C-alpha cells in the first residue's frame, strides 16, 4: 500500500490538500491533528489541567475515535467535527500534544490505521456495511515523515508565509482578526517546533512545498503528480 506523509505548520493547508489528494486517488485519509484535538476537547470537558501528564494520558487511553467519512470525526460516539476546531481547543492542543504518553497512544493508533488496507463504509448504498480496499493512504500531521511513517513512499513538507496562512484561515473561519490568527499560529508553530518529543521538523528525505503563492488546485495537483510518479 502506498503511504504519503504530509507534515507542516499550523494552517499550512495540509489537511484540505491531503483530503483532496486522497479523494482523487481513492486513497484513505488520516488527519492526525484531529486526534490530538479530540483528546484536548475531552481534557477540557472533564476540566482536567492540560499539563497534568498522568490524567491527560489516561483520557487519551479512554478516547475512542471513529471516522464515519473523510471529513467527520466522532469521539466516544459523538460527532465532534466542529467542536474540536474552536479557538479554545486549538490553543490547548499543543500542550496536550507534548505529552509523551498521549503521543504513544495516538502513534499506535495512527500506525494501525495507516496499515489497514480496508476502509469501512457504513450505510453504503443498498448495503448495511461495505469495504473498500485502498491502494494507499495520505496522512497529515507534524511528525508523520519523521516518526510515525519513516518508511513512507512520499514525504511532503508544506510551508507557507505565516501571514498568508493567517489570511487563508480567516477566509475559511472569519473569527477574530487576521492579526490574532497570525499571532496564535506563530505561537502554535513555536510550541510544536520546540517541544522535546516528535517536534515539527522536515524529514531529510521530504520534498518541501512552499504554497505561499500557489492556488489550492495546484497544491493538490503537485502532490497527486508526485504520488503517481512513484506508484
Ligand atoms: O493539524 P492541526 O492544526 O489540526 O493540529 C493541531 C495540533 O495537534 C498541532 O498544533 C500540534 O500541537 C498537534 N499535532 C501533533 N502531531 C501531529 C498532528 C498534530 O503534535 N501529528
Coordinates of C-alpha atoms and ligand atoms in Angstrom, one line a residue:
X1 CA 0.0 0.0 0.0
X2 CA 1.3 3.5 -0.9
X3 CA 2.0 5.8 2.0
X4 CA 2.1 9.5 1.7
X5 CA 3.2 11.6 4.7
X6 CA 2.4 15.3 4.7
X7 CA 3.8 17.5 7.5
X8 CA 3.8 21.2 8.1
X9 CA 3.0 24.1 10.4
X10 CA -0.4 25.4 11.6
X11 CA -2.9 26.3 8.9
X12 CA -0.4 25.4 6.1
X13 CA -3.3 23.8 4.2
X14 CA -2.1 20.2 4.8
X15 CA -5.5 18.8 5.7
X16 CA -7.6 20.2 2.9
X17 CA -4.9 19.4 0.4
X18 CA -4.3 15.9 1.7
X19 CA -8.1 15.2 1.8
X20 CA -8.5 16.2 -1.9
X21 CA -5.5 14.2 -3.0
X22 CA -6.9 11.1 -1.2
X23 CA -10.3 11.6 -2.7
X24 CA -8.9 11.9 -6.2
X25 CA -6.8 8.8 -5.9
X26 CA -9.2 6.7 -4.0
X27 CA -6.8 6.6 -1.0
X28 CA -7.6 6.7 2.6
X29 CA -7.0 9.9 4.5
X30 CA -5.9 10.3 8.2
X31 CA -5.9 13.7 9.9
X32 CA -3.7 13.1 12.9
X33 CA -4.3 16.7 14.2
X34 CA -8.0 15.7 14.8
X35 CA -6.8 13.0 17.2
X36 CA -4.8 15.4 19.4
X37 CA -7.7 17.9 19.2
X38 CA -10.2 15.3 20.3
X39 CA -8.2 14.3 23.3
X40 CA -7.8 18.0 24.2
X41 CA -11.6 18.5 23.9
X42 CA -12.1 15.7 26.3
X43 CA -9.5 17.1 28.7
X44 CA -11.2 20.5 28.7
X45 CA -14.7 19.0 29.1
X46 CA -13.5 17.0 32.1
X47 CA -11.9 20.1 33.5
X48 CA -8.5 18.5 33.8
X49 CA -5.4 20.7 33.7
X50 CA -3.9 20.1 30.2
X51 CA -0.4 20.0 31.9
X52 CA -1.4 17.1 34.3
X53 CA 0.5 14.4 32.4
X54 CA -1.0 11.3 34.0
X55 CA -4.6 12.4 33.9
X56 CA -4.3 13.6 30.3
X57 CA -2.7 10.3 29.3
X58 CA -5.5 8.3 30.9
X59 CA -8.0 10.4 29.0
X60 CA -6.1 9.6 25.7
X61 CA -6.2 5.9 26.5
X62 CA -10.0 6.1 27.1
X63 CA -10.7 8.1 23.9
X64 CA -12.4 6.1 21.2
X65 CA -12.2 7.8 17.8
X66 CA -14.3 6.9 14.8
X67 CA -14.1 8.4 11.3
X68 CA -17.5 7.9 9.6
X69 CA -16.2 9.7 6.5
X70 CA -13.1 11.7 5.4
X71 CA -14.3 14.9 6.9
X72 CA -16.2 13.8 10.0
X73 CA -14.8 12.6 13.4
X74 CA -16.7 11.0 16.2
X75 CA -15.4 10.9 19.8
X76 CA -16.9 8.2 22.0
X77 CA -19.9 8.1 19.7
X78 CA -20.5 11.8 19.4
X79 CA -19.8 13.8 16.2
X80 CA -17.2 16.4 17.3
X81 CA -16.0 17.7 13.9
X82 CA -16.9 21.3 14.7
X83 CA -16.3 21.1 18.5
X84 CA -12.6 20.2 18.0
X85 CA -11.9 23.3 15.9
X86 CA -12.8 26.1 18.4
X87 CA -10.1 28.6 19.3
X88 CA -10.1 27.2 22.9
X89 CA -9.4 23.7 21.9
X90 CA -6.8 24.9 19.3
X91 CA -5.0 26.9 22.0
X92 CA -4.6 23.9 24.3
X93 CA -3.8 21.2 21.8
X94 CA 0.0 21.9 21.6
X95 CA 0.3 21.3 25.3
X96 CA -1.6 18.0 25.2
X97 CA 0.5 17.0 22.1
X98 CA 3.7 17.5 24.0
X99 CA 2.7 14.7 26.5
X100 CA 4.8 11.6 25.7
X101 CA 2.0 9.2 27.0
X102 CA -0.6 10.8 24.7
X103 CA 1.8 10.6 21.7
X104 CA 2.5 7.0 22.4
X105 CA -1.3 6.1 22.5
X106 CA -2.0 8.1 19.3
X107 CA 1.1 6.9 17.5
X108 CA -0.1 3.3 17.9
X109 CA -3.5 4.1 16.5
X110 CA -2.0 6.1 13.6
X111 CA 0.3 3.3 12.5
X112 CA -2.5 0.8 12.9
X113 CA -4.8 3.0 10.7
X114 CA -2.0 3.6 8.1
X115 CA -1.5 -0.2 7.7
X116 CA -5.2 -1.0 7.5
X117 CA -5.8 -1.6 3.8
X118 CA -9.5 -1.6 4.0
X119 CA -11.7 1.2 4.9
X120 CA -15.2 0.5 6.1
X121 CA -18.1 2.3 4.6
X122 CA -21.2 2.2 6.7
X123 CA -24.6 2.7 5.2
X124 CA -23.1 2.1 1.7
X125 CA -25.9 2.4 -0.7
X126 CA -28.1 -0.7 -0.7
X127 CA -25.9 -2.4 1.9
X128 CA -25.6 -2.3 5.6
X129 CA -21.9 -2.1 5.5
X130 CA -19.2 -2.2 2.8
X131 CA -15.5 -2.5 2.5
X132 CA -13.4 -0.5 0.1
X133 CA -9.8 -1.8 -0.5
X134 CA -7.5 1.1 -0.6
X135 CA -4.4 1.4 -2.8
X136 CA -2.9 3.9 -0.5
X137 CA -3.2 6.4 2.4
X138 CA -2.4 10.0 2.9
X139 CA -1.7 11.0 6.5
X140 CA -1.0 14.6 7.7
X141 CA 0.4 16.0 10.9
X142 CA 3.7 17.2 12.3
X143 CA 5.8 14.1 12.8
X144 CA 4.5 11.7 10.2
X145 CA 7.5 11.6 7.9
X146 CA 10.0 11.7 10.8
X147 CA 8.4 9.4 13.5
X148 CA 5.1 7.8 12.5
X149 CA 5.9 6.6 9.0
X150 CA 9.6 7.0 8.4
X151 CA 9.3 4.5 5.5
X152 CA 6.6 6.5 3.7
X153 CA 6.8 6.3 -0.1
X154 CA 6.4 10.1 -0.4
X155 CA 7.1 12.7 2.2
X156 CA 5.9 16.3 1.7
X157 CA 6.7 19.2 4.0
X158 CA 4.3 22.0 3.4
X159 CA 5.4 25.6 4.2
X160 CA 3.7 29.0 3.6
X161 CA 4.3 32.5 4.7
X162 CA 2.7 32.9 8.1
X163 CA 0.7 36.0 7.1
X164 CA -0.7 34.2 4.0
X165 CA -1.7 31.2 6.2
X166 CA -3.5 33.6 8.7
X167 CA -5.4 35.2 5.8
X168 CA -6.4 31.8 4.4
X169 CA -7.5 30.6 7.8
X170 CA -9.5 33.8 8.3
X171 CA -11.3 33.4 5.0
X172 CA -12.2 29.8 6.0
X173 CA -13.4 30.7 9.5
X174 CA -13.8 34.5 9.9
X175 CA -13.4 34.6 13.7
X176 CA -11.4 37.4 15.4
X177 CA -8.9 39.2 13.2
X178 CA -6.2 38.1 10.8
X179 CA -3.7 39.6 13.3
X180 CA -5.0 37.4 16.1
X181 CA -4.9 34.3 13.9
X182 CA -1.4 35.2 12.8
X183 CA -0.1 35.5 16.4
X184 CA -1.9 32.3 17.5
X185 CA -0.4 30.3 14.7
X186 CA 3.1 31.6 15.2
X187 CA 2.7 30.6 18.9
X188 CA 1.5 27.1 18.0
X189 CA 4.3 26.6 15.5
X190 CA 6.8 27.7 18.1
X191 CA 5.5 25.2 20.7
X192 CA 5.3 22.4 18.1
X193 CA 8.8 23.0 16.8
X194 CA 10.5 23.4 20.1
X195 CA 8.9 20.5 22.0
X196 CA 11.3 17.7 23.0
X197 CA 9.2 14.8 21.7
X198 CA 8.5 14.4 18.0
X199 CA 8.9 18.1 17.2
X200 CA 7.7 19.6 13.9
X201 CA 10.6 19.3 11.5
X202 CA 11.2 18.4 7.9
X203 CA 12.4 14.8 7.4
X204 CA 15.7 14.8 5.4
X205 CA 14.1 13.0 2.5
X206 CA 10.9 15.1 2.4
X207 CA 10.1 17.3 -0.5
X208 CA 9.4 20.9 0.6
X209 CA 6.4 22.6 -1.0
X210 CA 6.0 26.3 -0.5
X211 CA 2.4 27.1 -1.1
X212 CA 2.6 30.9 -0.4
X213 CA 1.9 31.8 -4.0
X214 CA 0.1 28.6 -5.1
X215 CA -3.5 28.1 -5.8
X216 CA -5.2 25.3 -3.9
X217 CA -5.9 23.3 -7.1
X218 CA -2.1 23.5 -8.0
X219 CA -1.1 22.2 -4.5
X220 CA -3.4 19.2 -5.0
X221 CA -2.1 18.5 -8.5
X222 CA 1.5 18.8 -7.4
X223 CA 1.1 16.2 -4.7
X224 CA -1.0 14.0 -6.8
X225 CA 1.6 14.0 -9.6
X226 CA 4.4 13.2 -7.1
X227 CA 2.4 10.2 -5.9
X228 CA 1.6 9.0 -9.4
X229 CA 5.3 9.3 -10.4
X230 CA 6.2 6.9 -7.5
X231 CA 3.4 4.4 -7.7
Ligands
LIG1 O1 -3.0 19.8 12.3 P1 -3.8 20.5 13.4 O2 -3.6 22.0 13.3 O3 -5.2 20.1 13.5 O4 -3.1 20.0 14.7 C1 -3.4 20.5 16.0 C2 -2.3 20.4 16.9 O5 -2.1 19.0 17.2 C3 -0.9 20.9 16.4 O6 -0.7 22.3 16.7 C4 0.1 20.0 17.2 O7 0.3 20.5 18.5 C5 -0.7 18.7 17.4 N1 -0.3 17.7 16.4 C6 0.9 17.0 16.7 N2 1.3 16.0 15.9 C7 0.6 15.6 14.8 C8 -0.6 16.3 14.5 C9 -1.0 17.4 15.3 O8 1.6 17.3 17.7 N3 1.0 14.6 14.1

